[in-house]
Amino acid sequence: MTDVEAAARQFIADVWNARREESAYELIADECPGLGGTGPEATLAWHRERRAAFPDLRYKIVDVLAAGERVAVHWRAAGTQAGQFGPVPPTGQVVSYSGATFLRFDASGRIVEVWSCNELLQLLQQLGVEMLPPTGGIAATGA
């Protein structure tokens, strides 16, 4: 059986930090969902998009929990926004934010599911995006 914790660490070190795209083809199963499709290429599409916005983005593993076929990784990321990030034009701003990624592996040790959550609001605030609540409040409905 594959050491899923070691595979998760390799995924972050190789694909996220070192941009070794060939590792994605070794680590990610064809059925793994990604950006606009499945498999290694769809997963790489998300990373390419993020790298276009933050070319020097680096992830540091804070903690890893592994059980059976699943791995949870708490990470911290930092980088400089040098490209478009969604609707936000390049700012040159250095950002730092945290998140968690959850991976599920198949019997052969390949990633079949990647799910991440991160402090997107904190990231956007560091880029100078102003978030305003909607005006008018909540409308009461009558029956």
PDB file of N, CA, C and O in Angstrom, residues 15-89:
ATOM      1  N   VAL A  15       4.293  19.542  -7.324  1.00  0.00           N
ATOM      2  CA  VAL A  15       3.321  20.195  -8.212  1.00  0.00           C
ATOM      3  C   VAL A  15       3.071  21.635  -7.780  1.00  0.00           C
ATOM      4  O   VAL A  15       3.100  22.548  -8.600  1.00  0.00           O
ATOM      5  N   TRP A  16       2.833  21.862  -6.496  1.00  0.00           N
ATOM      6  CA  TRP A  16       2.511  23.208  -6.039  1.00  0.00           C
ATOM      7  C   TRP A  16       3.738  24.102  -5.967  1.00  0.00           C
ATOM      8  O   TRP A  16       3.684  25.247  -6.391  1.00  0.00           O
ATOM      9  N   ASN A  17       4.816  23.608  -5.395  1.00  0.00           N
ATOM     10  CA  ASN A  17       5.977  24.488  -5.154  1.00  0.00           C
ATOM     11  C   ASN A  17       7.023  24.438  -6.252  1.00  0.00           C
ATOM     12  O   ASN A  17       7.529  25.474  -6.659  1.00  0.00           O
ATOM     13  N   ALA A  18       7.384  23.263  -6.724  1.00  0.00           N
ATOM     14  CA  ALA A  18       8.485  23.147  -7.686  1.00  0.00           C
ATOM     15  C   ALA A  18       8.027  23.192  -9.141  1.00  0.00           C
ATOM     16  O   ALA A  18       8.859  23.208 -10.045  1.00  0.00           O
ATOM     17  N   ARG A  19       6.717  23.204  -9.363  1.00  0.00           N
ATOM     18  CA  ARG A  19       6.150  23.237 -10.727  1.00  0.00           C
ATOM     19  C   ARG A  19       6.622  22.058 -11.575  1.00  0.00           C
ATOM     20  O   ARG A  19       6.810  22.194 -12.784  1.00  0.00           O
ATOM     21  N   ARG A  20       6.821  20.920 -10.957  1.00  0.00           N
ATOM     22  CA  ARG A  20       7.184  19.708 -11.696  1.00  0.00           C
ATOM     23  C   ARG A  20       5.898  19.064 -12.201  1.00  0.00           C
ATOM     24  O   ARG A  20       5.351  18.169 -11.571  1.00  0.00           O
ATOM     25  N   GLU A  21       5.444  19.538 -13.347  1.00  0.00           N
ATOM     26  CA  GLU A  21       4.166  19.073 -13.870  1.00  0.00           C
ATOM     27  C   GLU A  21       4.163  17.577 -14.159  1.00  0.00           C
ATOM     28  O   GLU A  21       3.131  16.928 -14.057  1.00  0.00           O
ATOM     29  N   GLU A  22       5.327  17.019 -14.474  1.00  0.00           N
ATOM     30  CA  GLU A  22       5.382  15.577 -14.746  1.00  0.00           C
ATOM     31  C   GLU A  22       4.962  14.767 -13.520  1.00  0.00           C
ATOM     32  O   GLU A  22       4.403  13.670 -13.649  1.00  0.00           O
ATOM     33  N   SER A  23       5.172  15.304 -12.321  1.00  0.00           N
ATOM     34  CA  SER A  23       4.750  14.610 -11.105  1.00  0.00           C
ATOM     35  C   SER A  23       3.237  14.495 -11.025  1.00  0.00           C
ATOM     36  O   SER A  23       2.711  13.528 -10.466  1.00  0.00           O
ATOM     37  N   ALA A  24       2.522  15.477 -11.562  1.00  0.00           N
ATOM     38  CA  ALA A  24       1.065  15.417 -11.545  1.00  0.00           C
ATOM     39  C   ALA A  24       0.564  14.189 -12.299  1.00  0.00           C
ATOM     40  O   ALA A  24      -0.410  13.555 -11.889  1.00  0.00           O
ATOM     41  N   TYR A  25       1.242  13.829 -13.378  1.00  0.00           N
ATOM     42  CA  TYR A  25       0.831  12.674 -14.166  1.00  0.00           C
ATOM     43  C   TYR A  25       1.109  11.359 -13.443  1.00  0.00           C
ATOM     44  O   TYR A  25       0.459  10.352 -13.707  1.00  0.00           O
ATOM     45  N   GLU A  26       2.031  11.371 -12.498  1.00  0.00           N
ATOM     46  CA  GLU A  26       2.314  10.188 -11.682  1.00  0.00           C
ATOM     47  C   GLU A  26       1.379  10.112 -10.475  1.00  0.00           C
ATOM     48  O   GLU A  26       1.013   9.026 -10.042  1.00  0.00           O
ATOM     49  N   LEU A  27       0.997  11.265  -9.925  1.00  0.00           N
ATOM     50  CA  LEU A  27       0.264  11.306  -8.662  1.00  0.00           C
ATOM     51  C   LEU A  27      -1.245  11.402  -8.798  1.00  0.00           C
ATOM     52  O   LEU A  27      -1.971  11.035  -7.872  1.00  0.00           O
ATOM     53  N   ILE A  28      -1.755  11.914  -9.917  1.00  0.00           N
ATOM     54  CA  ILE A  28      -3.183  12.202 -10.050  1.00  0.00           C
ATOM     55  C   ILE A  28      -3.840  11.218 -11.003  1.00  0.00           C
ATOM     56  O   ILE A  28      -3.382  11.021 -12.133  1.00  0.00           O
ATOM     57  N   ALA A  29      -4.948  10.627 -10.551  1.00  0.00           N
ATOM     58  CA  ALA A  29      -5.703   9.671 -11.361  1.00  0.00           C
ATOM     59  C   ALA A  29      -6.496  10.397 -12.444  1.00  0.00           C
ATOM     60  O   ALA A  29      -6.834  11.579 -12.304  1.00  0.00           O
ATOM     61  N   ASP A  30      -6.799   9.683 -13.507  1.00  0.00           N
ATOM     62  CA  ASP A  30      -7.532  10.261 -14.634  1.00  0.00           C
ATOM     63  C   ASP A  30      -8.913  10.777 -14.250  1.00  0.00           C
ATOM     64  O   ASP A  30      -9.418  11.709 -14.854  1.00  0.00           O
ATOM     65  N   GLU A  31      -9.537  10.176 -13.235  1.00  0.00           N
ATOM     66  CA  GLU A  31     -10.898  10.576 -12.853  1.00  0.00           C
ATOM     67  C   GLU A  31     -10.928  11.700 -11.817  1.00  0.00           C
ATOM     68  O   GLU A  31     -12.005  12.158 -11.430  1.00  0.00           O
ATOM     69  N   CYS A  32      -9.783  12.189 -11.382  1.00  0.00           N
ATOM     70  CA  CYS A  32      -9.744  13.256 -10.378  1.00  0.00           C
ATOM     71  C   CYS A  32     -10.276  14.553 -10.983  1.00  0.00           C
ATOM     72  O   CYS A  32      -9.762  15.032 -11.993  1.00  0.00           O
ATOM     73  N   PRO A  33     -11.311  15.160 -10.360  1.00  0.00           N
ATOM     74  CA  PRO A  33     -11.847  16.412 -10.900  1.00  0.00           C
ATOM     75  C   PRO A  33     -10.856  17.563 -10.760  1.00  0.00           C
ATOM     76  O   PRO A  33     -10.108  17.631  -9.793  1.00  0.00           O
ATOM     77  N   GLY A  34     -10.898  18.455 -11.729  1.00  0.00           N
ATOM     78  CA  GLY A  34     -10.044  19.636 -11.709  1.00  0.00           C
ATOM     79  C   GLY A  34     -10.770  20.801 -12.348  1.00  0.00           C
ATOM     80  O   GLY A  34     -11.993  20.817 -12.419  1.00  0.00           O
ATOM     81  N   LEU A  35     -10.037  21.754 -12.850  1.00  0.00           N
ATOM     82  CA  LEU A  35     -10.602  22.957 -13.453  1.00  0.00           C
ATOM     83  C   LEU A  35     -11.094  22.639 -14.867  1.00  0.00           C
ATOM     84  O   LEU A  35     -10.289  22.427 -15.770  1.00  0.00           O
ATOM     85  N   GLY A  36     -12.399  22.541 -15.043  1.00  0.00           N
ATOM     86  CA  GLY A  36     -12.995  22.322 -16.355  1.00  0.00           C
ATOM     87  C   GLY A  36     -12.848  20.910 -16.901  1.00  0.00           C
ATOM     88  O   GLY A  36     -13.034  20.695 -18.082  1.00  0.00           O
ATOM     89  N   GLY A  37     -12.513  19.949 -16.054  1.00  0.00           N
ATOM     90  CA  GLY A  37     -12.374  18.577 -16.533  1.00  0.00           C
ATOM     91  C   GLY A  37     -11.875  17.656 -15.444  1.00  0.00           C
ATOM     92  O   GLY A  37     -12.058  17.930 -14.260  1.00  0.00           O
ATOM     93  N   THR A  38     -11.237  16.572 -15.873  1.00  0.00           N
ATOM     94  CA  THR A  38     -10.712  15.613 -14.918  1.00  0.00           C
ATOM     95  C   THR A  38      -9.281  15.243 -15.290  1.00  0.00           C
ATOM     96  O   THR A  38      -8.838  15.479 -16.406  1.00  0.00           O
ATOM     97  N   GLY A  39      -8.599  14.656 -14.317  1.00  0.00           N
ATOM     98  CA  GLY A  39      -7.257  14.148 -14.550  1.00  0.00           C
ATOM     99  C   GLY A  39      -6.169  15.158 -14.272  1.00  0.00           C
ATOM    100  O   GLY A  39      -6.427  16.296 -13.860  1.00  0.00           O
ATOM    101  N   PRO A  40      -4.933  14.747 -14.486  1.00  0.00           N
ATOM    102  CA  PRO A  40      -3.787  15.608 -14.185  1.00  0.00           C
ATOM    103  C   PRO A  40      -3.837  16.961 -14.887  1.00  0.00           C
ATOM    104  O   PRO A  40      -3.530  17.990 -14.285  1.00  0.00           O
ATOM    105  N   GLU A  41      -4.219  16.980 -16.146  1.00  0.00           N
ATOM    106  CA  GLU A  41      -4.229  18.239 -16.900  1.00  0.00           C
ATOM    107  C   GLU A  41      -5.224  19.235 -16.319  1.00  0.00           C
ATOM    108  O   GLU A  41      -4.941  20.435 -16.236  1.00  0.00           O
ATOM    109  N   ALA A  42      -6.387  18.757 -15.878  1.00  0.00           N
ATOM    110  CA  ALA A  42      -7.393  19.642 -15.280  1.00  0.00           C
ATOM    111  C   ALA A  42      -6.917  20.172 -13.923  1.00  0.00           C
ATOM    112  O   ALA A  42      -7.187  21.318 -13.570  1.00  0.00           O
ATOM    113  N   THR A  43      -6.211  19.344 -13.173  1.00  0.00           N
ATOM    114  CA  THR A  43      -5.650  19.796 -11.897  1.00  0.00           C
ATOM    115  C   THR A  43      -4.548  20.820 -12.148  1.00  0.00           C
ATOM    116  O   THR A  43      -4.465  21.846 -11.465  1.00  0.00           O
ATOM    117  N   LEU A  44      -3.717  20.562 -13.135  1.00  0.00           N
ATOM    118  CA  LEU A  44      -2.648  21.508 -13.471  1.00  0.00           C
ATOM    119  C   LEU A  44      -3.211  22.837 -13.960  1.00  0.00           C
ATOM    120  O   LEU A  44      -2.603  23.886 -13.738  1.00  0.00           O
ATOM    121  N   ALA A  45      -4.363  22.827 -14.624  1.00  0.00           N
ATOM    122  CA  ALA A  45      -4.970  24.064 -15.121  1.00  0.00           C
ATOM    123  C   ALA A  45      -5.225  25.031 -13.965  1.00  0.00           C
ATOM    124  O   ALA A  45      -4.976  26.236 -14.092  1.00  0.00           O
ATOM    125  N   TRP A  46      -5.710  24.511 -12.841  1.00  0.00           N
ATOM    126  CA  TRP A  46      -5.941  25.361 -11.673  1.00  0.00           C
ATOM    127  C   TRP A  46      -4.620  25.948 -11.185  1.00  0.00           C
ATOM    128  O   TRP A  46      -4.527  27.135 -10.900  1.00  0.00           O
ATOM    129  N   HIS A  47      -3.586  25.110 -11.099  1.00  0.00           N
ATOM    130  CA  HIS A  47      -2.292  25.588 -10.608  1.00  0.00           C
ATOM    131  C   HIS A  47      -1.646  26.583 -11.570  1.00  0.00           C
ATOM    132  O   HIS A  47      -1.029  27.557 -11.135  1.00  0.00           O
ATOM    133  N   ARG A  48      -1.812  26.379 -12.850  1.00  0.00           N
ATOM    134  CA  ARG A  48      -1.264  27.332 -13.827  1.00  0.00           C
ATOM    135  C   ARG A  48      -1.940  28.691 -13.692  1.00  0.00           C
ATOM    136  O   ARG A  48      -1.286  29.735 -13.777  1.00  0.00           O
ATOM    137  N   GLU A  49      -3.259  28.662 -13.489  1.00  0.00           N
ATOM    138  CA  GLU A  49      -4.019  29.900 -13.327  1.00  0.00           C
ATOM    139  C   GLU A  49      -3.567  30.658 -12.073  1.00  0.00           C
ATOM    140  O   GLU A  49      -3.349  31.865 -12.093  1.00  0.00           O
ATOM    141  N   ARG A  50      -3.381  29.935 -10.979  1.00  0.00           N
ATOM    142  CA  ARG A  50      -2.930  30.569  -9.733  1.00  0.00           C
ATOM    143  C   ARG A  50      -1.505  31.088  -9.884  1.00  0.00           C
ATOM    144  O   ARG A  50      -1.168  32.163  -9.426  1.00  0.00           O
ATOM    145  N   ARG A  51      -0.649  30.336 -10.578  1.00  0.00           N
ATOM    146  CA  ARG A  51       0.746  30.758 -10.799  1.00  0.00           C
ATOM    147  C   ARG A  51       0.833  31.967 -11.716  1.00  0.00           C
ATOM    148  O   ARG A  51       1.758  32.774 -11.594  1.00  0.00           O
ATOM    149  N   ALA A  52      -0.108  32.114 -12.626  1.00  0.00           N
ATOM    150  CA  ALA A  52      -0.111  33.299 -13.491  1.00  0.00           C
ATOM    151  C   ALA A  52      -0.345  34.554 -12.649  1.00  0.00           C
ATOM    152  O   ALA A  52       0.214  35.608 -12.931  1.00  0.00           O
ATOM    153  N   ALA A  53      -1.155  34.430 -11.602  1.00  0.00           N
ATOM    154  CA  ALA A  53      -1.433  35.567 -10.728  1.00  0.00           C
ATOM    155  C   ALA A  53      -0.336  35.765  -9.689  1.00  0.00           C
ATOM    156  O   ALA A  53       0.018  36.898  -9.353  1.00  0.00           O
ATOM    157  N   PHE A  54       0.217  34.667  -9.167  1.00  0.00           N
ATOM    158  CA  PHE A  54       1.219  34.716  -8.103  1.00  0.00           C
ATOM    159  C   PHE A  54       2.405  33.829  -8.498  1.00  0.00           C
ATOM    160  O   PHE A  54       2.529  32.696  -8.033  1.00  0.00           O
ATOM    161  N   PRO A  55       3.289  34.300  -9.368  1.00  0.00           N
ATOM    162  CA  PRO A  55       4.372  33.458  -9.888  1.00  0.00           C
ATOM    163  C   PRO A  55       5.319  32.908  -8.824  1.00  0.00           C
ATOM    164  O   PRO A  55       5.890  31.836  -9.004  1.00  0.00           O
ATOM    165  N   ASP A  56       5.491  33.621  -7.728  1.00  0.00           N
ATOM    166  CA  ASP A  56       6.421  33.167  -6.690  1.00  0.00           C
ATOM    167  C   ASP A  56       5.707  32.503  -5.508  1.00  0.00           C
ATOM    168  O   ASP A  56       6.297  32.325  -4.441  1.00  0.00           O
ATOM    169  N   LEU A  57       4.462  32.115  -5.677  1.00  0.00           N
ATOM    170  CA  LEU A  57       3.675  31.522  -4.597  1.00  0.00           C
ATOM    171  C   LEU A  57       4.347  30.266  -4.059  1.00  0.00           C
ATOM    172  O   LEU A  57       4.769  29.395  -4.828  1.00  0.00           O
ATOM    173  N   ARG A  58       4.483  30.193  -2.735  1.00  0.00           N
ATOM    174  CA  ARG A  58       5.087  29.036  -2.063  1.00  0.00           C
ATOM    175  C   ARG A  58       4.154  28.568  -0.957  1.00  0.00           C
ATOM    176  O   ARG A  58       3.583  29.384  -0.241  1.00  0.00           O
ATOM    177  N   TYR A  59       4.041  27.267  -0.837  1.00  0.00           N
ATOM    178  CA  TYR A  59       3.212  26.654   0.192  1.00  0.00           C
ATOM    179  C   TYR A  59       4.108  25.997   1.236  1.00  0.00           C
ATOM    180  O   TYR A  59       5.057  25.296   0.890  1.00  0.00           O
ATOM    181  N   LYS A  60       3.780  26.226   2.499  1.00  0.00           N
ATOM    182  CA  LYS A  60       4.481  25.582   3.602  1.00  0.00           C
ATOM    183  C   LYS A  60       3.480  24.704   4.337  1.00  0.00           C
ATOM    184  O   LYS A  60       2.393  25.171   4.712  1.00  0.00           O
ATOM    185  N   ILE A  61       3.826  23.451   4.533  1.00  0.00           N
ATOM    186  CA  ILE A  61       2.947  22.543   5.260  1.00  0.00           C
ATOM    187  C   ILE A  61       3.045  22.852   6.749  1.00  0.00           C
ATOM    188  O   ILE A  61       4.130  22.884   7.316  1.00  0.00           O
ATOM    189  N   VAL A  62       1.890  23.086   7.364  1.00  0.00           N
ATOM    190  CA  VAL A  62       1.810  23.351   8.795  1.00  0.00           C
ATOM    191  C   VAL A  62       1.554  22.047   9.546  1.00  0.00           C
ATOM    192  O   VAL A  62       2.167  21.779  10.570  1.00  0.00           O
ATOM    193  N   ASP A  63       0.637  21.221   9.023  1.00  0.00           N
ATOM    194  CA  ASP A  63       0.285  19.972   9.682  1.00  0.00           C
ATOM    195  C   ASP A  63      -0.323  19.018   8.657  1.00  0.00           C
ATOM    196  O   ASP A  63      -0.926  19.465   7.670  1.00  0.00           O
ATOM    197  N   VAL A  64      -0.158  17.733   8.902  1.00  0.00           N
ATOM    198  CA  VAL A  64      -0.717  16.701   8.030  1.00  0.00           C
ATOM    199  C   VAL A  64      -1.355  15.623   8.902  1.00  0.00           C
ATOM    200  O   VAL A  64      -0.756  15.192   9.883  1.00  0.00           O
ATOM    201  N   LEU A  65      -2.553  15.231   8.522  1.00  0.00           N
ATOM    202  CA  LEU A  65      -3.229  14.102   9.166  1.00  0.00           C
ATOM    203  C   LEU A  65      -3.588  13.108   8.080  1.00  0.00           C
ATOM    204  O   LEU A  65      -4.196  13.481   7.068  1.00  0.00           O
ATOM    205  N   ALA A  66      -3.230  11.847   8.297  1.00  0.00           N
ATOM    206  CA  ALA A  66      -3.533  10.807   7.317  1.00  0.00           C
ATOM    207  C   ALA A  66      -4.252   9.660   8.008  1.00  0.00           C
ATOM    208  O   ALA A  66      -3.879   9.255   9.117  1.00  0.00           O
ATOM    209  N   ALA A  67      -5.289   9.148   7.357  1.00  0.00           N
ATOM    210  CA  ALA A  67      -6.031   8.000   7.863  1.00  0.00           C
ATOM    211  C   ALA A  67      -6.583   7.235   6.668  1.00  0.00           C
ATOM    212  O   ALA A  67      -7.356   7.785   5.881  1.00  0.00           O
ATOM    213  N   GLY A  68      -6.165   6.001   6.539  1.00  0.00           N
ATOM    214  CA  GLY A  68      -6.648   5.178   5.442  1.00  0.00           C
ATOM    215  C   GLY A  68      -6.289   5.785   4.101  1.00  0.00           C
ATOM    216  O   GLY A  68      -5.128   6.054   3.814  1.00  0.00           O
ATOM    217  N   GLU A  69      -7.302   6.060   3.290  1.00  0.00           N
ATOM    218  CA  GLU A  69      -7.097   6.598   1.941  1.00  0.00           C
ATOM    219  C   GLU A  69      -7.152   8.117   1.887  1.00  0.00           C
ATOM    220  O   GLU A  69      -7.074   8.708   0.819  1.00  0.00           O
ATOM    221  N   ARG A  70      -7.283   8.762   3.044  1.00  0.00           N
ATOM    222  CA  ARG A  70      -7.483  10.211   3.083  1.00  0.00           C
ATOM    223  C   ARG A  70      -6.356  10.932   3.806  1.00  0.00           C
ATOM    224  O   ARG A  70      -5.817  10.439   4.783  1.00  0.00           O
ATOM    225  N   VAL A  71      -6.055  12.149   3.316  1.00  0.00           N
ATOM    226  CA  VAL A  71      -5.029  12.997   3.932  1.00  0.00           C
ATOM    227  C   VAL A  71      -5.576  14.419   4.005  1.00  0.00           C
ATOM    228  O   VAL A  71      -6.155  14.922   3.041  1.00  0.00           O
ATOM    229  N   ALA A  72      -5.388  15.051   5.157  1.00  0.00           N
ATOM    230  CA  ALA A  72      -5.733  16.457   5.344  1.00  0.00           C
ATOM    231  C   ALA A  72      -4.435  17.222   5.559  1.00  0.00           C
ATOM    232  O   ALA A  72      -3.609  16.825   6.376  1.00  0.00           O
ATOM    233  N   VAL A  73      -4.262  18.301   4.805  1.00  0.00           N
ATOM    234  CA  VAL A  73      -3.045  19.104   4.892  1.00  0.00           C
ATOM    235  C   VAL A  73      -3.429  20.541   5.237  1.00  0.00           C
ATOM    236  O   VAL A  73      -4.176  21.178   4.504  1.00  0.00           O
ATOM    237  N   HIS A  74      -2.921  21.019   6.370  1.00  0.00           N
ATOM    238  CA  HIS A  74      -3.071  22.428   6.729  1.00  0.00           C
ATOM    239  C   HIS A  74      -1.812  23.122   6.211  1.00  0.00           C
ATOM    240  O   HIS A  74      -0.704  22.685   6.516  1.00  0.00           O
ATOM    241  N   TRP A  75      -1.986  24.173   5.412  1.00  0.00           N
ATOM    242  CA  TRP A  75      -0.844  24.831   4.789  1.00  0.00           C
ATOM    243  C   TRP A  75      -0.937  26.343   4.954  1.00  0.00           C
ATOM    244  O   TRP A  75      -1.976  26.886   5.282  1.00  0.00           O
ATOM    245  N   ARG A  76       0.173  26.989   4.703  1.00  0.00           N
ATOM    246  CA  ARG A  76       0.268  28.452   4.678  1.00  0.00           C
ATOM    247  C   ARG A  76       0.941  28.806   3.355  1.00  0.00           C
ATOM    248  O   ARG A  76       1.921  28.169   2.971  1.00  0.00           O
ATOM    249  N   ALA A  77       0.417  29.792   2.663  1.00  0.00           N
ATOM    250  CA  ALA A  77       0.964  30.202   1.365  1.00  0.00           C
ATOM    251  C   ALA A  77       1.331  31.676   1.394  1.00  0.00           C
ATOM    252  O   ALA A  77       0.716  32.467   2.102  1.00  0.00           O
ATOM    253  N   ALA A  78       2.346  32.025   0.597  1.00  0.00           N
ATOM    254  CA  ALA A  78       2.755  33.425   0.472  1.00  0.00           C
ATOM    255  C   ALA A  78       3.288  33.641  -0.934  1.00  0.00           C
ATOM    256  O   ALA A  78       3.914  32.758  -1.515  1.00  0.00           O
ATOM    257  N   GLY A  79       3.001  34.819  -1.477  1.00  0.00           N
ATOM    258  CA  GLY A  79       3.495  35.166  -2.803  1.00  0.00           C
ATOM    259  C   GLY A  79       3.114  36.581  -3.173  1.00  0.00           C
ATOM    260  O   GLY A  79       2.383  37.258  -2.453  1.00  0.00           O
ATOM    261  N   THR A  80       3.610  37.015  -4.316  1.00  0.00           N
ATOM    262  CA  THR A  80       3.391  38.372  -4.808  1.00  0.00           C
ATOM    263  C   THR A  80       2.451  38.347  -5.998  1.00  0.00           C
ATOM    264  O   THR A  80       2.676  37.599  -6.956  1.00  0.00           O
ATOM    265  N   GLN A  81       1.408  39.162  -5.959  1.00  0.00           N
ATOM    266  CA  GLN A  81       0.477  39.204  -7.087  1.00  0.00           C
ATOM    267  C   GLN A  81       1.094  40.011  -8.232  1.00  0.00           C
ATOM    268  O   GLN A  81       1.164  41.227  -8.201  1.00  0.00           O
ATOM    269  N   ALA A  82       1.506  39.296  -9.266  1.00  0.00           N
ATOM    270  CA  ALA A  82       2.114  39.930 -10.436  1.00  0.00           C
ATOM    271  C   ALA A  82       1.232  39.810 -11.670  1.00  0.00           C
ATOM    272  O   ALA A  82       1.542  40.377 -12.716  1.00  0.00           O
ATOM    273  N   GLY A  83       0.130  39.070 -11.559  1.00  0.00           N
ATOM    274  CA  GLY A  83      -0.784  38.899 -12.680  1.00  0.00           C
ATOM    275  C   GLY A  83      -2.220  39.025 -12.218  1.00  0.00           C
ATOM    276  O   GLY A  83      -2.505  39.173 -11.027  1.00  0.00           O
ATOM    277  N   GLN A  84      -3.132  38.977 -13.169  1.00  0.00           N
ATOM    278  CA  GLN A  84      -4.561  39.085 -12.891  1.00  0.00           C
ATOM    279  C   GLN A  84      -5.009  37.954 -11.974  1.00  0.00           C
ATOM    280  O   GLN A  84      -4.674  36.794 -12.192  1.00  0.00           O
ATOM    281  N   PHE A  85      -5.781  38.273 -10.925  1.00  0.00           N
ATOM    282  CA  PHE A  85      -6.357  37.285 -10.028  1.00  0.00           C
ATOM    283  C   PHE A  85      -7.854  37.502 -10.020  1.00  0.00           C
ATOM    284  O   PHE A  85      -8.357  38.426  -9.385  1.00  0.00           O
ATOM    285  N   GLY A  86      -8.574  36.704 -10.790  1.00  0.00           N
ATOM    286  CA  GLY A  86     -10.007  36.941 -10.962  1.00  0.00           C
ATOM    287  C   GLY A  86     -10.200  38.327 -11.540  1.00  0.00           C
ATOM    288  O   GLY A  86      -9.544  38.699 -12.522  1.00  0.00           O
ATOM    289  N   PRO A  87     -11.029  39.150 -10.904  1.00  0.00           N
ATOM    290  CA  PRO A  87     -11.227  40.517 -11.408  1.00  0.00           C
ATOM    291  C   PRO A  87     -10.177  41.510 -10.915  1.00  0.00           C
ATOM    292  O   PRO A  87     -10.227  42.685 -11.275  1.00  0.00           O
ATOM    293  N   VAL A  88      -9.229  41.053 -10.091  1.00  0.00           N
ATOM    294  CA  VAL A  88      -8.252  41.961  -9.490  1.00  0.00           C
ATOM    295  C   VAL A  88      -7.017  42.075 -10.383  1.00  0.00           C
ATOM    296  O   VAL A  88      -6.315  41.091 -10.612  1.00  0.00           O
ATOM    297  N   PRO A  89      -6.744  43.281 -10.911  1.00  0.00           N
ATOM    298  CA  PRO A  89      -5.541  43.464 -11.729  1.00  0.00           C
ATOM    299  C   PRO A  89      -4.281  43.330 -10.873  1.00  0.00           C
ATOM    300  O   PRO A  89      -4.348  43.418  -9.644  1.00  0.00           O
TER     301      PRO A  89
END
